[in-house]
PDB file of C-alpha atoms and ligand atoms in Angstrom:
ATOM      1  CA  UNK R   1      21.781 -11.975  35.992  1.00  0.00           C
ATOM      2  CA  UNK R   2      18.576 -13.265  37.667  1.00  0.00           C
ATOM      3  CA  UNK R   3      15.513 -11.950  35.874  1.00  0.00           C
ATOM      4  CA  UNK R   4      12.448 -10.982  37.909  1.00  0.00           C
ATOM      5  CA  UNK R   5       9.093 -11.950  36.381  1.00  0.00           C
ATOM      6  CA  UNK R   6       8.254  -8.307  35.665  1.00  0.00           C
ATOM      7  CA  UNK R   7      11.560  -7.921  33.790  1.00  0.00           C
ATOM      8  CA  UNK R   8      10.955 -11.151  31.847  1.00  0.00           C
ATOM      9  CA  UNK R   9       7.465  -9.993  30.861  1.00  0.00           C
ATOM     10  CA  UNK R  10       8.788  -6.696  29.495  1.00  0.00           C
ATOM     11  CA  UNK R  11      11.658  -8.353  27.647  1.00  0.00           C
ATOM     12  CA  UNK R  12       9.466 -11.153  26.242  1.00  0.00           C
ATOM     13  CA  UNK R  13       6.950  -8.570  25.002  1.00  0.00           C
ATOM     14  CA  UNK R  14       9.704  -6.523  23.373  1.00  0.00           C
ATOM     15  CA  UNK R  15      11.166  -9.578  21.671  1.00  0.00           C
ATOM     16  CA  UNK R  16       7.787 -10.770  20.362  1.00  0.00           C
ATOM     17  CA  UNK R  17       6.851  -7.325  19.004  1.00  0.00           C
ATOM     18  CA  UNK R  18      10.224  -7.126  17.250  1.00  0.00           C
ATOM     19  CA  UNK R  19       9.725 -10.528  15.598  1.00  0.00           C
ATOM     20  CA  UNK R  20       6.130 -10.790  14.333  1.00  0.00           C
ATOM     21  CA  UNK R  21       5.092 -14.054  12.661  1.00  0.00           C
ATOM     22  CA  UNK R  22       8.304 -15.740  13.855  1.00  0.00           C
ATOM     23  CA  UNK R  23       8.064 -19.061  15.732  1.00  0.00           C
ATOM     24  CA  UNK R  24      10.221 -18.703  18.845  1.00  0.00           C
ATOM     25  CA  UNK R  25      11.012 -21.879  20.817  1.00  0.00           C
ATOM     26  CA  UNK R  26      10.365 -21.729  24.564  1.00  0.00           C
ATOM     27  CA  UNK R  27      13.970 -22.815  25.080  1.00  0.00           C
ATOM     28  CA  UNK R  28      15.057 -19.459  23.650  1.00  0.00           C
ATOM     29  CA  UNK R  29      13.398 -17.728  26.588  1.00  0.00           C
ATOM     30  CA  UNK R  30      14.261 -20.321  29.258  1.00  0.00           C
ATOM     31  CA  UNK R  31      17.949 -20.200  28.228  1.00  0.00           C
ATOM     32  CA  UNK R  32      17.995 -16.389  28.033  1.00  0.00           C
ATOM     33  CA  UNK R  33      16.415 -15.881  31.452  1.00  0.00           C
ATOM     34  CA  UNK R  34      17.812 -19.054  33.051  1.00  0.00           C
ATOM     35  CA  UNK R  35      14.252 -19.883  34.084  1.00  0.00           C
ATOM     36  CA  UNK R  36      12.256 -23.115  34.094  1.00  0.00           C
ATOM     37  CA  UNK R  37      10.035 -23.749  31.072  1.00  0.00           C
ATOM     38  CA  UNK R  38       7.057 -23.817  33.428  1.00  0.00           C
ATOM     39  CA  UNK R  39       7.827 -20.225  34.496  1.00  0.00           C
ATOM     40  CA  UNK R  40       8.208 -19.170  30.848  1.00  0.00           C
ATOM     41  CA  UNK R  41       4.884 -20.809  30.007  1.00  0.00           C
ATOM     42  CA  UNK R  42       3.233 -18.830  32.798  1.00  0.00           C
ATOM     43  CA  UNK R  43       4.924 -15.642  31.539  1.00  0.00           C
ATOM     44  CA  UNK R  44       3.658 -16.286  28.006  1.00  0.00           C
ATOM     45  CA  UNK R  45       0.168 -16.956  29.334  1.00  0.00           C
ATOM     46  CA  UNK R  46       0.129 -13.483  30.883  1.00  0.00           C
ATOM     47  CA  UNK R  47       1.458 -11.869  27.684  1.00  0.00           C
ATOM     48  CA  UNK R  48      -1.055 -13.809  25.551  1.00  0.00           C
ATOM     49  CA  UNK R  49      -4.006 -12.739  27.679  1.00  0.00           C
ATOM     50  CA  UNK R  50      -2.982  -9.069  27.649  1.00  0.00           C
ATOM     51  CA  UNK R  51      -2.147  -9.042  23.914  1.00  0.00           C
ATOM     52  CA  UNK R  52      -5.498 -10.511  22.986  1.00  0.00           C
ATOM     53  CA  UNK R  53      -7.557  -8.500  25.471  1.00  0.00           C
ATOM     54  CA  UNK R  54      -5.945  -5.185  24.458  1.00  0.00           C
ATOM     55  CA  UNK R  55      -6.077  -5.909  20.702  1.00  0.00           C
ATOM     56  CA  UNK R  56      -2.280  -5.977  20.292  1.00  0.00           C
ATOM     57  CA  UNK R  57      -2.406  -9.315  18.534  1.00  0.00           C
ATOM     58  CA  UNK R  58      -2.499 -13.068  19.001  1.00  0.00           C
ATOM     59  CA  UNK R  59       0.073 -15.261  20.707  1.00  0.00           C
ATOM     60  CA  UNK R  60      -0.124 -18.559  18.852  1.00  0.00           C
ATOM     61  CA  UNK R  61       1.380 -21.565  20.598  1.00  0.00           C
ATOM     62  CA  UNK R  62       2.713 -24.407  18.455  1.00  0.00           C
ATOM     63  CA  UNK R  63       3.116 -27.625  20.504  1.00  0.00           C
ATOM     64  CA  UNK R  64       5.845 -30.212  20.155  1.00  0.00           C
ATOM     65  CA  UNK R  65       9.637 -30.315  20.005  1.00  0.00           C
ATOM     66  CA  UNK R  66       9.757 -27.994  16.989  1.00  0.00           C
ATOM     67  CA  UNK R  67       7.086 -25.798  18.538  1.00  0.00           C
ATOM     68  CA  UNK R  68       7.122 -22.481  20.293  1.00  0.00           C
ATOM     69  CA  UNK R  69       5.181 -19.223  20.286  1.00  0.00           C
ATOM     70  CA  UNK R  70       4.457 -16.783  17.496  1.00  0.00           C
ATOM     71  CA  UNK R  71       3.187 -13.197  17.791  1.00  0.00           C
ATOM     72  CA  UNK R  72       0.591 -12.457  15.101  1.00  0.00           C
ATOM     73  CA  UNK R  73      -0.289  -8.759  14.725  1.00  0.00           C
ATOM     74  CA  UNK R  74      -4.079  -8.580  14.676  1.00  0.00           C
ATOM     75  CA  UNK R  75      -6.278  -5.596  15.469  1.00  0.00           C
ATOM     76  CA  UNK R  76      -9.752  -5.656  16.930  1.00  0.00           C
ATOM     77  CA  UNK R  77     -12.458  -4.587  14.434  1.00  0.00           C
ATOM     78  CA  UNK R  78     -13.044  -1.307  16.276  1.00  0.00           C
ATOM     79  CA  UNK R  79      -9.362  -0.391  16.107  1.00  0.00           C
ATOM     80  CA  UNK R  80      -9.197  -1.146  12.359  1.00  0.00           C
ATOM     81  CA  UNK R  81     -12.330   0.900  11.757  1.00  0.00           C
ATOM     82  CA  UNK R  82     -10.912   3.824  13.757  1.00  0.00           C
ATOM     83  CA  UNK R  83      -7.748   3.828  11.613  1.00  0.00           C
ATOM     84  CA  UNK R  84      -9.816   3.845   8.420  1.00  0.00           C
ATOM     85  CA  UNK R  85     -11.949   6.696   9.771  1.00  0.00           C
ATOM     86  CA  UNK R  86      -8.747   8.622  10.611  1.00  0.00           C
ATOM     87  CA  UNK R  87      -7.538   8.087   7.039  1.00  0.00           C
ATOM     88  CA  UNK R  88     -10.833   9.352   5.616  1.00  0.00           C
ATOM     89  CA  UNK R  89     -10.626  12.508   7.737  1.00  0.00           C
ATOM     90  CA  UNK R  90      -7.087  13.124   6.537  1.00  0.00           C
ATOM     91  CA  UNK R  91      -7.974  12.457   2.888  1.00  0.00           C
ATOM     92  CA  UNK R  92     -11.221  14.427   2.874  1.00  0.00           C
ATOM     93  CA  UNK R  93      -9.652  17.871   2.525  1.00  0.00           C
ATOM     94  CA  UNK R  94     -10.530  19.385  -0.849  1.00  0.00           C
ATOM     95  CA  UNK R  95      -7.012  20.729  -1.346  1.00  0.00           C
ATOM     96  CA  UNK R  96      -5.913  17.150  -1.885  1.00  0.00           C
ATOM     97  CA  UNK R  97      -7.785  16.969  -5.188  1.00  0.00           C
ATOM     98  CA  UNK R  98      -5.500  16.598  -8.217  1.00  0.00           C
ATOM     99  CA  UNK R  99      -6.285  16.692 -11.949  1.00  0.00           C
ATOM    100  CA  UNK R 100      -7.544  13.374 -13.314  1.00  0.00           C
ATOM    101  CA  UNK R 101      -9.371  12.468 -10.110  1.00  0.00           C
ATOM    102  CA  UNK R 102      -6.266  11.619  -8.104  1.00  0.00           C
ATOM    103  CA  UNK R 103      -5.625  12.693  -4.503  1.00  0.00           C
ATOM    104  CA  UNK R 104      -2.432  14.181  -3.104  1.00  0.00           C
ATOM    105  CA  UNK R 105      -1.390  11.568  -0.528  1.00  0.00           C
ATOM    106  CA  UNK R 106       2.390  11.968  -0.336  1.00  0.00           C
ATOM    107  CA  UNK R 107       2.237  13.525   3.137  1.00  0.00           C
ATOM    108  CA  UNK R 108       0.168  10.604   4.449  1.00  0.00           C
ATOM    109  CA  UNK R 109       2.451   8.069   2.763  1.00  0.00           C
ATOM    110  CA  UNK R 110       5.402   9.839   4.381  1.00  0.00           C
ATOM    111  CA  UNK R 111       3.891   9.740   7.877  1.00  0.00           C
ATOM    112  CA  UNK R 112       5.458   6.766   9.674  1.00  0.00           C
ATOM    113  CA  UNK R 113       2.824   6.652  12.405  1.00  0.00           C
ATOM    114  CA  UNK R 114      -0.105   6.550   9.961  1.00  0.00           C
ATOM    115  CA  UNK R 115       1.722   4.060   7.724  1.00  0.00           C
ATOM    116  CA  UNK R 116       2.440   1.812  10.700  1.00  0.00           C
ATOM    117  CA  UNK R 117      -1.267   1.711  11.539  1.00  0.00           C
ATOM    118  CA  UNK R 118      -2.222   1.130   7.894  1.00  0.00           C
ATOM    119  CA  UNK R 119       0.307  -1.706   7.749  1.00  0.00           C
ATOM    120  CA  UNK R 120      -1.244  -3.343  10.802  1.00  0.00           C
ATOM    121  CA  UNK R 121      -4.775  -3.052   9.363  1.00  0.00           C
ATOM    122  CA  UNK R 122      -3.698  -4.938   6.241  1.00  0.00           C
ATOM    123  CA  UNK R 123      -1.525  -7.370   8.239  1.00  0.00           C
ATOM    124  CA  UNK R 124      -4.641  -8.170  10.267  1.00  0.00           C
ATOM    125  CA  UNK R 125      -6.556  -9.105   7.121  1.00  0.00           C
ATOM    126  CA  UNK R 126      -3.738 -11.315   5.802  1.00  0.00           C
ATOM    127  CA  UNK R 127      -2.609 -12.722   9.185  1.00  0.00           C
ATOM    128  CA  UNK R 128      -3.638 -16.273   8.262  1.00  0.00           C
ATOM    129  CA  UNK R 129      -2.547 -16.172   4.630  1.00  0.00           C
ATOM    130  CA  UNK R 130       0.715 -17.732   3.485  1.00  0.00           C
ATOM    131  CA  UNK R 131       2.583 -14.737   2.105  1.00  0.00           C
ATOM    132  CA  UNK R 132       6.235 -14.895   1.061  1.00  0.00           C
ATOM    133  CA  UNK R 133       6.726 -11.489  -0.539  1.00  0.00           C
ATOM    134  CA  UNK R 134       5.012  -8.101  -0.789  1.00  0.00           C
ATOM    135  CA  UNK R 135       5.178  -6.482  -4.208  1.00  0.00           C
ATOM    136  CA  UNK R 136       4.534  -2.873  -5.099  1.00  0.00           C
ATOM    137  CA  UNK R 137       5.380  -0.461  -7.868  1.00  0.00           C
ATOM    138  CA  UNK R 138       7.575   2.603  -7.457  1.00  0.00           C
ATOM    139  CA  UNK R 139       7.039   5.110  -6.038  1.00  0.00           C
ATOM    140  CA  UNK R 140       4.088   5.830  -3.794  1.00  0.00           C
ATOM    141  CA  UNK R 141       3.329   2.183  -3.091  1.00  0.00           C
ATOM    142  CA  UNK R 142       6.666   1.677  -1.349  1.00  0.00           C
ATOM    143  CA  UNK R 143       5.783   3.055   2.120  1.00  0.00           C
ATOM    144  CA  UNK R 144       2.628   0.927   2.245  1.00  0.00           C
ATOM    145  CA  UNK R 145       4.467  -2.202   1.187  1.00  0.00           C
ATOM    146  CA  UNK R 146       7.074  -1.716   3.907  1.00  0.00           C
ATOM    147  CA  UNK R 147       4.445  -0.966   6.519  1.00  0.00           C
ATOM    148  CA  UNK R 148       2.631  -4.243   5.781  1.00  0.00           C
ATOM    149  CA  UNK R 149       5.925  -6.142   5.439  1.00  0.00           C
ATOM    150  CA  UNK R 150       7.028  -4.948   8.902  1.00  0.00           C
ATOM    151  CA  UNK R 151       3.967  -6.568  10.496  1.00  0.00           C
ATOM    152  CA  UNK R 152       4.021  -9.729   8.355  1.00  0.00           C
ATOM    153  CA  UNK R 153       7.811 -10.023   8.592  1.00  0.00           C
ATOM    154  CA  UNK R 154       8.301 -10.697   4.877  1.00  0.00           C
ATOM    155  CA  UNK R 155      10.451  -8.956   2.229  1.00  0.00           C
ATOM    156  CA  UNK R 156       9.335  -6.230  -0.190  1.00  0.00           C
ATOM    157  CA  UNK R 157      10.058  -6.176  -3.917  1.00  0.00           C
ATOM    158  CA  UNK R 158       9.655  -2.925  -5.835  1.00  0.00           C
ATOM    159  CA  UNK R 159       8.659  -2.962  -9.480  1.00  0.00           C
ATOM    160  CA  UNK R 160      10.132  -0.109 -11.504  1.00  0.00           C
ATOM    161  CA  UNK R 161       8.897   1.580 -14.659  1.00  0.00           C
ATOM    162  CA  UNK R 162      12.389   1.686 -16.117  1.00  0.00           C
ATOM    163  CA  UNK R 163      15.392  -0.590 -16.330  1.00  0.00           C
ATOM    164  CA  UNK R 164      18.480   0.232 -14.232  1.00  0.00           C
ATOM    165  CA  UNK R 165      21.888  -1.389 -14.438  1.00  0.00           C
ATOM    166  CA  UNK R 166      21.866  -1.629 -10.625  1.00  0.00           C
ATOM    167  CA  UNK R 167      18.974  -4.123 -10.810  1.00  0.00           C
ATOM    168  CA  UNK R 168      21.002  -6.770 -12.650  1.00  0.00           C
ATOM    169  CA  UNK R 169      19.129  -8.866 -15.221  1.00  0.00           C
ATOM    170  CA  UNK R 170      15.441  -8.082 -15.240  1.00  0.00           C
ATOM    171  CA  UNK R 171      12.037  -9.266 -16.431  1.00  0.00           C
ATOM    172  CA  UNK R 172       9.819  -6.652 -18.035  1.00  0.00           C
ATOM    173  CA  UNK R 173       6.207  -6.554 -19.178  1.00  0.00           C
ATOM    174  CA  UNK R 174       4.088  -3.916 -20.866  1.00  0.00           C
ATOM    175  CA  UNK R 175       0.698  -2.946 -19.515  1.00  0.00           C
ATOM    176  CA  UNK R 176      -1.995  -0.368 -20.130  1.00  0.00           C
ATOM    177  CA  UNK R 177      -2.124   2.170 -17.303  1.00  0.00           C
ATOM    178  CA  UNK R 178      -5.865   2.233 -16.697  1.00  0.00           C
ATOM    179  CA  UNK R 179      -6.462   5.908 -16.234  1.00  0.00           C
ATOM    180  CA  UNK R 180      -4.202   7.269 -18.945  1.00  0.00           C
ATOM    181  CA  UNK R 181      -4.689   4.300 -21.329  1.00  0.00           C
ATOM    182  CA  UNK R 182      -0.948   4.645 -21.976  1.00  0.00           C
ATOM    183  CA  UNK R 183       1.210   1.611 -22.655  1.00  0.00           C
ATOM    184  CA  UNK R 184       3.702   1.495 -19.799  1.00  0.00           C
ATOM    185  CA  UNK R 185       6.468  -0.889 -18.810  1.00  0.00           C
ATOM    186  CA  UNK R 186       7.086  -2.715 -15.544  1.00  0.00           C
ATOM    187  CA  UNK R 187      10.570  -4.001 -14.781  1.00  0.00           C
ATOM    188  CA  UNK R 188      11.652  -6.310 -11.936  1.00  0.00           C
ATOM    189  CA  UNK R 189      15.048  -7.821 -11.178  1.00  0.00           C
ATOM    190  CA  UNK R 190      15.196 -11.568 -11.795  1.00  0.00           C
ATOM    191  CA  UNK R 191      16.693 -11.895  -8.303  1.00  0.00           C
ATOM    192  CA  UNK R 192      13.522 -10.515  -6.665  1.00  0.00           C
ATOM    193  CA  UNK R 193      11.365 -13.624  -6.371  1.00  0.00           C
ATOM    194  CA  UNK R 194      11.602 -17.416  -6.576  1.00  0.00           C
ATOM    195  CA  UNK R 195       9.224 -19.700  -8.447  1.00  0.00           C
ATOM    196  CA  UNK R 196       6.237 -20.826  -6.363  1.00  0.00           C
ATOM    197  CA  UNK R 197       6.225 -17.864  -3.963  1.00  0.00           C
ATOM    198  CA  UNK R 198       2.915 -16.376  -2.832  1.00  0.00           C
ATOM    199  CA  UNK R 199       2.837 -12.635  -3.296  1.00  0.00           C
ATOM    200  CA  UNK R 200       0.710  -9.867  -1.775  1.00  0.00           C
ATOM    201  CA  UNK R 201       0.457  -6.914  -4.169  1.00  0.00           C
ATOM    202  CA  UNK R 202      -0.154  -3.434  -2.800  1.00  0.00           C
ATOM    203  CA  UNK R 203      -0.322   0.177  -3.947  1.00  0.00           C
ATOM    204  CA  UNK R 204      -1.463   3.543  -2.656  1.00  0.00           C
ATOM    205  CA  UNK R 205      -4.149   4.160  -5.256  1.00  0.00           C
ATOM    206  CA  UNK R 206      -6.171   2.052  -7.654  1.00  0.00           C
ATOM    207  CA  UNK R 207      -8.284   3.663 -10.333  1.00  0.00           C
ATOM    208  CA  UNK R 208      -8.972   1.371 -13.283  1.00  0.00           C
ATOM    209  CA  UNK R 209      -6.521  -1.185 -11.919  1.00  0.00           C
ATOM    210  CA  UNK R 210      -4.149  -1.191 -14.872  1.00  0.00           C
ATOM    211  CA  UNK R 211      -1.164  -0.926 -12.567  1.00  0.00           C
ATOM    212  CA  UNK R 212      -2.388  -3.682 -10.276  1.00  0.00           C
ATOM    213  CA  UNK R 213      -3.185  -5.851 -13.279  1.00  0.00           C
ATOM    214  CA  UNK R 214       0.310  -5.264 -14.619  1.00  0.00           C
ATOM    215  CA  UNK R 215       1.815  -6.523 -11.357  1.00  0.00           C
ATOM    216  CA  UNK R 216      -0.449  -9.570 -11.459  1.00  0.00           C
ATOM    217  CA  UNK R 217       0.835 -10.327 -14.982  1.00  0.00           C
ATOM    218  CA  UNK R 218       4.398  -9.932 -13.760  1.00  0.00           C
ATOM    219  CA  UNK R 219       3.826 -12.700 -11.196  1.00  0.00           C
ATOM    220  CA  UNK R 220       3.203 -15.128 -14.047  1.00  0.00           C
ATOM    221  CA  UNK R 221       6.614 -14.316 -15.499  1.00  0.00           C
ATOM    222  CA  UNK R 222       8.127 -15.434 -12.176  1.00  0.00           C
ATOM    223  CA  UNK R 223       5.837 -18.472 -11.792  1.00  0.00           C
ATOM    224  CA  UNK R 224       4.563 -16.964  -8.538  1.00  0.00           C
ATOM    225  CA  UNK R 225       0.975 -16.833  -7.310  1.00  0.00           C
ATOM    226  CA  UNK R 226      -1.211 -13.995  -6.046  1.00  0.00           C
ATOM    227  CA  UNK R 227      -1.954 -14.148  -2.307  1.00  0.00           C
ATOM    228  CA  UNK R 228      -3.971 -10.919  -2.255  1.00  0.00           C
ATOM    229  CA  UNK R 229      -4.290  -7.300  -3.339  1.00  0.00           C
ATOM    230  CA  UNK R 230      -4.172  -4.455  -0.789  1.00  0.00           C
ATOM    231  CA  UNK R 231      -5.083  -0.921  -1.878  1.00  0.00           C
ATOM    232  CA  UNK R 232      -5.043   2.142   0.356  1.00  0.00           C
ATOM    233  CA  UNK R 233      -7.529   4.133  -1.761  1.00  0.00           C
ATOM    234  CA  UNK R 234      -9.640   2.883  -4.631  1.00  0.00           C
ATOM    235  CA  UNK R 235     -11.347   5.334  -6.973  1.00  0.00           C
ATOM    236  CA  UNK R 236     -14.813   4.956  -8.388  1.00  0.00           C
ATOM    237  CA  UNK R 237     -14.747   5.192 -12.177  1.00  0.00           C
ATOM    238  CA  UNK R 238     -16.874   4.324 -15.192  1.00  0.00           C
ATOM    239  CA  UNK R 239     -14.401   2.010 -16.945  1.00  0.00           C
ATOM    240  CA  UNK R 240     -14.342  -1.768 -16.538  1.00  0.00           C
ATOM    241  CA  UNK R 241     -12.488  -2.668 -13.300  1.00  0.00           C
ATOM    242  CA  UNK R 242      -9.419  -4.674 -14.251  1.00  0.00           C
ATOM    243  CA  UNK R 243      -8.923  -6.189 -10.796  1.00  0.00           C
ATOM    244  CA  UNK R 244     -11.717  -8.067  -8.976  1.00  0.00           C
ATOM    245  CA  UNK R 245     -10.489  -9.452  -5.663  1.00  0.00           C
ATOM    246  CA  UNK R 246      -8.826  -6.733  -3.648  1.00  0.00           C
ATOM    247  CA  UNK R 247      -9.072  -5.075  -0.225  1.00  0.00           C
ATOM    248  CA  UNK R 248      -9.270  -1.292  -0.028  1.00  0.00           C
ATOM    249  CA  UNK R 249      -9.379   0.881   3.105  1.00  0.00           C
ATOM    250  CA  UNK R 250     -10.983   3.955   1.544  1.00  0.00           C
ATOM    251  CA  UNK R 251     -13.095   4.486  -1.576  1.00  0.00           C
ATOM    252  CA  UNK R 252     -13.020   7.764  -3.462  1.00  0.00           C
ATOM    253  CA  UNK R 253     -16.666   7.678  -4.525  1.00  0.00           C
ATOM    254  CA  UNK R 254     -16.943  11.000  -6.261  1.00  0.00           C
ATOM    255  CA  UNK R 255     -14.809  14.026  -7.053  1.00  0.00           C
ATOM    256  CA  UNK R 256     -15.843  17.329  -8.526  1.00  0.00           C
ATOM    257  CA  UNK R 257     -12.869  19.252  -9.837  1.00  0.00           C
ATOM    258  CA  UNK R 258     -15.252  22.131 -10.532  1.00  0.00           C
ATOM    259  CA  UNK R 259     -16.783  22.278  -7.031  1.00  0.00           C
ATOM    260  CA  UNK R 260     -13.493  21.051  -5.495  1.00  0.00           C
ATOM    261  CA  UNK R 261     -15.357  18.401  -3.535  1.00  0.00           C
ATOM    262  CA  UNK R 262     -14.296  14.889  -2.535  1.00  0.00           C
ATOM    263  CA  UNK R 263     -16.783  12.207  -1.471  1.00  0.00           C
ATOM    264  CA  UNK R 264     -15.151   9.355   0.461  1.00  0.00           C
ATOM    265  CA  UNK R 265     -16.522   6.193   2.003  1.00  0.00           C
ATOM    266  CA  UNK R 266     -15.071   3.123   3.684  1.00  0.00           C
ATOM    267  CA  UNK R 267     -13.425   0.769   1.175  1.00  0.00           C
ATOM    268  CA  UNK R 268     -14.399  -2.874   0.936  1.00  0.00           C
ATOM    269  CA  UNK R 269     -12.084  -3.936   3.778  1.00  0.00           C
ATOM    270  CA  UNK R 270     -14.856  -5.143   6.081  1.00  0.00           C
ATOM    271  CA  UNK R 271     -17.126  -6.520   3.377  1.00  0.00           C
ATOM    272  CA  UNK R 272     -14.459  -8.292   1.330  1.00  0.00           C
ATOM    273  CA  UNK R 273     -12.731 -10.322   3.981  1.00  0.00           C
ATOM    274  CA  UNK R 274     -10.756  -7.884   6.115  1.00  0.00           C
ATOM    275  CA  UNK R 275     -12.328  -9.586   9.136  1.00  0.00           C
TER     276      UNK R 275
HETATM  277  O1  PCP E   1      -5.214   2.033 -11.327  1.00  0.00           O
HETATM  278  P1  PCP E   1      -4.436   2.837 -12.308  1.00  0.00           P
HETATM  279  O2  PCP E   1      -5.352   3.573 -13.259  1.00  0.00           O
HETATM  280  O3  PCP E   1      -3.370   2.056 -12.996  1.00  0.00           O
HETATM  281  O4  PCP E   1      -3.692   4.042 -11.517  1.00  0.00           O
HETATM  282  C1  PCP E   1      -3.074   3.780 -10.281  1.00  0.00           C
HETATM  283  C2  PCP E   1      -1.566   4.122 -10.296  1.00  0.00           C
HETATM  284  C3  PCP E   1      -1.297   5.556 -10.692  1.00  0.00           C
HETATM  285  C4  PCP E   1      -0.483   6.179  -9.577  1.00  0.00           C
HETATM  286  O5  PCP E   1       0.901   6.000  -9.780  1.00  0.00           O
HETATM  287  P2  PCP E   1       1.792   7.178 -10.419  1.00  0.00           P
HETATM  288  O6  PCP E   1       1.466   8.460  -9.725  1.00  0.00           O
HETATM  289  O7  PCP E   1       1.621   7.114 -11.893  1.00  0.00           O
HETATM  290  O8  PCP E   1       3.295   6.731 -10.087  1.00  0.00           O
HETATM  291  P3  PCP E   1       4.118   6.884  -8.702  1.00  0.00           P
HETATM  292  O9  PCP E   1       3.521   5.890  -7.749  1.00  0.00           O
HETATM  293  O10 PCP E   1       5.515   6.578  -9.088  1.00  0.00           O
HETATM  294  O11 PCP E   1       3.928   8.293  -8.225  1.00  0.00           O
HETATM  295  C5  PCP E   1      -0.821   5.357  -8.359  1.00  0.00           C
HETATM  296  O12 PCP E   1       0.266   5.417  -7.406  1.00  0.00           O
HETATM  297  C6  PCP E   1      -1.010   3.958  -8.887  1.00  0.00           C
HETATM  298  O13 PCP E   1       0.228   3.282  -8.949  1.00  0.00           O
END
């Protein structure tokens, strides 16, 4: 089948979007479309210019025999800010307030369109980091972890709070859950990670950071290192913050269970390295 340029451009775009952060040799495209490398290079130049101008992402070219092109999901600042503003509007409804200063977020975490945008905001911040794995803790962190993983093209590991025979042999640690000051357990299958991997930790909500801190401690048991911490919503609180370096999209500054009010502000995404 002879491919017209317009058909190649559509198919190249589709392939790149389906394989973020994957280095694709030019020969893959020239063989697929039976086209000269020079034509493919021109095609990729058009895709690159449109991707970067429209804020879809970057098209990184790696020269040399082992080279190729790699699509890196990366939003423009304005697009990231608009997604965070959208989140704040969604979260700002007083009926989301739960006892203990938590917010009901399950509907947002279950919304694939919102999660996809959240994933791309975080993937933008970590686009240049070497990340091998994304770790979260069951349950509500799972949709966020997968959303980020989709854009970074890396696997997700889910820490559980209980041991299950279906996880095989496991590593477990105890940690103090910040808000409730309860001793809790984190369990992760030994098969989940390999020594030396760099891990991005994420969760839907961080209050005192006990949960996040527990996951950081778990990394040490696997001889893995922390590549970053991504939090959807962080909550202001009076206790000592157990986690310093993290990125949050939204900050729950103040809640009044009596007045049923929620005060939100942008998280530290833009001030702490999101861009
Ligand atoms: O910063 P901390 O004070 O440790 O609290 C943050 C925890 C608590 C809550 O999880 P839960 O609602 O307890 O558990 P699940 O995600 O399974 O609903 C939230 O999803 C974070 O994981």
